[in-house]
mmCIF file of C-alpha atoms in Angstrom:
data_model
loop_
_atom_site.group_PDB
_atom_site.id
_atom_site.type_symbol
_atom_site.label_atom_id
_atom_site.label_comp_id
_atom_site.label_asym_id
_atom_site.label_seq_id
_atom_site.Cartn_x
_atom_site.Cartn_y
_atom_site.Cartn_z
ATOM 1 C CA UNK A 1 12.746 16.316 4.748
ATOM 2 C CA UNK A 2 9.893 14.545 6.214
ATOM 3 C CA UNK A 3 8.521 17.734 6.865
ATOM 4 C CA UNK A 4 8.829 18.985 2.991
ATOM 5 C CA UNK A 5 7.049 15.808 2.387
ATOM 6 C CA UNK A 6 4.013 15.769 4.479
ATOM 7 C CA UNK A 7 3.605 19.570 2.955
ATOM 8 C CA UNK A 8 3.160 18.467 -0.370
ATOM 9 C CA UNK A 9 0.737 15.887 0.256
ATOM 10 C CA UNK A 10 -2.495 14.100 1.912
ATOM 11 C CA UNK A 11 -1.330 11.157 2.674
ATOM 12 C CA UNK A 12 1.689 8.670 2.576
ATOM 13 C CA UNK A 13 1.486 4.941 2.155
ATOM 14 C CA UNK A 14 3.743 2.102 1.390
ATOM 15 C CA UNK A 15 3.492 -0.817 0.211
ATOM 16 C CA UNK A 16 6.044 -3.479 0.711
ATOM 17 C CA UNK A 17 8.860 -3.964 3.894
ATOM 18 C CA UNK A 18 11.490 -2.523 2.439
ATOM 19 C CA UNK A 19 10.118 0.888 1.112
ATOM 20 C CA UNK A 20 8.099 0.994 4.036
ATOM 21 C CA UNK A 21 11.673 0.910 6.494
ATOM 22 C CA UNK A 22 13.770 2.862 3.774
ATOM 23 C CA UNK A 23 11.268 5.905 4.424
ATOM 24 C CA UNK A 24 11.129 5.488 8.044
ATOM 25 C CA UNK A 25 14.487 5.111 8.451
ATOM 26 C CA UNK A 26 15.089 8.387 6.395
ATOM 27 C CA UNK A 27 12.495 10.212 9.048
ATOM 28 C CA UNK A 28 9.421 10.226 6.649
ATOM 29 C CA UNK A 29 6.687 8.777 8.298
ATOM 30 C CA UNK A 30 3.795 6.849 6.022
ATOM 31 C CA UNK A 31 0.371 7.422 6.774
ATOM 32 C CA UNK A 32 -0.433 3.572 6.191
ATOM 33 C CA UNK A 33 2.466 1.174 5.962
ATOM 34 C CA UNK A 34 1.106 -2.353 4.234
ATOM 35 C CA UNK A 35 3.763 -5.017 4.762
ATOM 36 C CA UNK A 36 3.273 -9.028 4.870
ATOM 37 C CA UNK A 37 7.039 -9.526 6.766
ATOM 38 C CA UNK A 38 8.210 -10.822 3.408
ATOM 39 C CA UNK A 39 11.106 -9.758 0.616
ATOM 40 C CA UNK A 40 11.610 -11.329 -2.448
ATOM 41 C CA UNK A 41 9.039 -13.781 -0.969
ATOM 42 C CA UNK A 42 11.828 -14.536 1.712
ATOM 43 C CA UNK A 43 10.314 -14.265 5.560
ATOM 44 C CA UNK A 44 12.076 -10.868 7.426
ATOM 45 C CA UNK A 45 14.268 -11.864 10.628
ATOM 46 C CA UNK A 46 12.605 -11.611 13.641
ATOM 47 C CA UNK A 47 14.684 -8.480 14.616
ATOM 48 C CA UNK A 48 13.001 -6.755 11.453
ATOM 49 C CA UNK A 49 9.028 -7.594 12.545
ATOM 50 C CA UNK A 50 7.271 -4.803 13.779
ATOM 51 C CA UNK A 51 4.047 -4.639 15.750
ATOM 52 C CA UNK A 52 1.390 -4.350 13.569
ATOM 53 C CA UNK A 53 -2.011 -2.233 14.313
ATOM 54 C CA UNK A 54 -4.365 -4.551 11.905
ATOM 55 C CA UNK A 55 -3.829 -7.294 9.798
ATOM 56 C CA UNK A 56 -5.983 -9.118 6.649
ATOM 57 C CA UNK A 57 -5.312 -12.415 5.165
ATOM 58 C CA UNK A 58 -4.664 -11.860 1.401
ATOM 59 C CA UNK A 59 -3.478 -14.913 -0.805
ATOM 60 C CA UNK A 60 -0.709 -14.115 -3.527
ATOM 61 C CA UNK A 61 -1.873 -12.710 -7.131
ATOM 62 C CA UNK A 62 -5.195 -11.793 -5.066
ATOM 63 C CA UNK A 63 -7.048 -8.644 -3.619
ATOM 64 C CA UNK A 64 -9.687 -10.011 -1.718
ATOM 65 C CA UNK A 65 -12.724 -7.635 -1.493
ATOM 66 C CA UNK A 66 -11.843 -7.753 2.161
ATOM 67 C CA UNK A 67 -9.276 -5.088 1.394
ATOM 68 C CA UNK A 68 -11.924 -2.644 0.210
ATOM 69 C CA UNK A 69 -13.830 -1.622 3.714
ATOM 70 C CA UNK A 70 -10.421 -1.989 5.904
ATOM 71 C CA UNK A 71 -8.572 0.626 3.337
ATOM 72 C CA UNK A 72 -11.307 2.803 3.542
ATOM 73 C CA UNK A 73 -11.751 2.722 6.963
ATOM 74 C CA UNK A 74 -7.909 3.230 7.671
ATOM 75 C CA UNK A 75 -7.603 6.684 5.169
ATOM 76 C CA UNK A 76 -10.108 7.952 8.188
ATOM 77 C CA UNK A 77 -7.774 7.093 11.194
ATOM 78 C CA UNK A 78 -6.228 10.113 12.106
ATOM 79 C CA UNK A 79 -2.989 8.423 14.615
ATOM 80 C CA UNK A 80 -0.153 7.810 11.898
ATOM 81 C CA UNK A 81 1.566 5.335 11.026
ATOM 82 C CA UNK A 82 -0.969 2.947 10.991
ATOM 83 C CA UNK A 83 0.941 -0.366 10.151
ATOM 84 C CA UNK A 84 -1.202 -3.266 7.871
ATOM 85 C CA UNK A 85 0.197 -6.467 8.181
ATOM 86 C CA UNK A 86 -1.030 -8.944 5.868
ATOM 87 C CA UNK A 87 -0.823 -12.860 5.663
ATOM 88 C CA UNK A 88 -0.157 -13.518 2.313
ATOM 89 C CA UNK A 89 1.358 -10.815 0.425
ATOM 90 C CA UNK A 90 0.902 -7.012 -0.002
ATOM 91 C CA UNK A 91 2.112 -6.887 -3.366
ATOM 92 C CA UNK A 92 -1.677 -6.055 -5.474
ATOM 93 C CA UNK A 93 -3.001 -3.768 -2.519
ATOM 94 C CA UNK A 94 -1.424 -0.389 -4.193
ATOM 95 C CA UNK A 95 -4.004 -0.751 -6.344
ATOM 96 C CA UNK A 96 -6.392 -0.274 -3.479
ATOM 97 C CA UNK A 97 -4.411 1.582 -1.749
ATOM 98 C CA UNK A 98 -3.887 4.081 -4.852
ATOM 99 C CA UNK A 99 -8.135 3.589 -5.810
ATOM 100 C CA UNK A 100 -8.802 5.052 -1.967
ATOM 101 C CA UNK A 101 -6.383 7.202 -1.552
ATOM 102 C CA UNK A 102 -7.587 11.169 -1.754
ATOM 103 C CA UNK A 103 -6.303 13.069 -4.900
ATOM 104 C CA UNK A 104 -2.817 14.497 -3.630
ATOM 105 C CA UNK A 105 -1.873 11.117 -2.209
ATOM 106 C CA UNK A 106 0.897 9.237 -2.845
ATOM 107 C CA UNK A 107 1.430 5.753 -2.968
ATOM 108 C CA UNK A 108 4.983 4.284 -2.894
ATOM 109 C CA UNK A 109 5.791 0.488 -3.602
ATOM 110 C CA UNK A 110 9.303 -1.650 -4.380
ATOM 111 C CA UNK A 111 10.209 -2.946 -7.911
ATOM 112 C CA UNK A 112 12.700 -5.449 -6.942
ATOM 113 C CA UNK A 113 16.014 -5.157 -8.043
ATOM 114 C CA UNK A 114 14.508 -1.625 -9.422
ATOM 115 C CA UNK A 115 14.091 1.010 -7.251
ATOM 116 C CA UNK A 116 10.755 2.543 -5.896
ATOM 117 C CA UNK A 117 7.545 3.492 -7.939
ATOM 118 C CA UNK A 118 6.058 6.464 -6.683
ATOM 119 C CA UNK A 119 2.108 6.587 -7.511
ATOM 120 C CA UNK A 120 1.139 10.358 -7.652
ATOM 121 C CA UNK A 121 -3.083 10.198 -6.730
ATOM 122 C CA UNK A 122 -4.981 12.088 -8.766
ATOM 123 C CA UNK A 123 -8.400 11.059 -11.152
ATOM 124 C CA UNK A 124 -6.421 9.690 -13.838
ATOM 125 C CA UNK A 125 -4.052 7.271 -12.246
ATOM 126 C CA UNK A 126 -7.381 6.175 -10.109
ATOM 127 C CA UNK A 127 -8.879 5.509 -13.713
ATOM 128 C CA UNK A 128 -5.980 3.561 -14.758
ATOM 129 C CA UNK A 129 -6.334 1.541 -11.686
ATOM 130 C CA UNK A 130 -10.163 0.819 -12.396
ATOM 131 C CA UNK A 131 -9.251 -0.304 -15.481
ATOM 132 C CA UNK A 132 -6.774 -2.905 -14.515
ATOM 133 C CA UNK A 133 -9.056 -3.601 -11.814
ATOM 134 C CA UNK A 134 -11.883 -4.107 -14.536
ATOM 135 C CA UNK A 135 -9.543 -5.973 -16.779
ATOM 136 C CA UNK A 136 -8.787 -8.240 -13.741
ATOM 137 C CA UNK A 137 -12.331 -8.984 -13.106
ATOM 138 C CA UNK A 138 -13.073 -10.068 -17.219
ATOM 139 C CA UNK A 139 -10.151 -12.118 -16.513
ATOM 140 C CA UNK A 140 -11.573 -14.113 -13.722
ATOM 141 C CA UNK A 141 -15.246 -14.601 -15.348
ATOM 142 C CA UNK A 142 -13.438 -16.460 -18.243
#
């Protein structure tokens, strides 16, 4: 399967620990794996903590423009997975993740108590993305 995957598109990342294990635990291995060690807001065991390759402070309800330059330079990196641990929480940075991301990407975060929401990259959903990234921004100026 992992295989059939990787065919089909550029690149793979996920946002979130649980998604992020689900998919490497089913063989699929992510491109860029964003996690903050965190469930529910509930801290991982220790057994569960990988080693991470980079990691970014990033307060909750935030994306600091931080992000921006370390997402960018990480869709260049060529060794996969590359694993983004961030202090904080990881929840906001699919929209990065999905605004950086080349066309033919996918993105794939939880929805607790959902399921997983599978972000297909292409020019519109990067559009929708600016656009709650602009509505964001008008949010904060008031």
């Amino acid at each position: 399967m992992a295989n059939q995957v990787r065919l089909l598109t550029k690149k793979i990342v996920t946002v979130g620990d649980v998604v992020s294990s689900t998919l490497l635990e089913a063989g699929v291995i992510p491109d860029i794996i964003i996690i903050d060690f965190k469930t529910k807001r509930r801290a991982l065991s220790p057994s569960q903590v990988v080693k991470c390759d980079y990691s970014i402070a990033n307060p909750a309800g935030v994306i600091k423009k931080e992000i921006w330059p370390l997402l960018t330079s990480l869709f260049q990196k060529e060794k996969i997975p590359i694993r983004l641990y961030v202090d904080g929480e990881e929840d906001l940075l699919a929209i990065p993740a999905t605004m950086l991301a080349p066309n033919g990407s996918i993105v794939l975060y939880g929805q607790p108590d959902q399921g997983v929401v599978v972000i297909y990259v292409n020019k519109d959903t990067k559009k929708r993305f600016q656009d709650i990234i602009e509505a964001m921004e008008k949010l904060n100026q008031t």
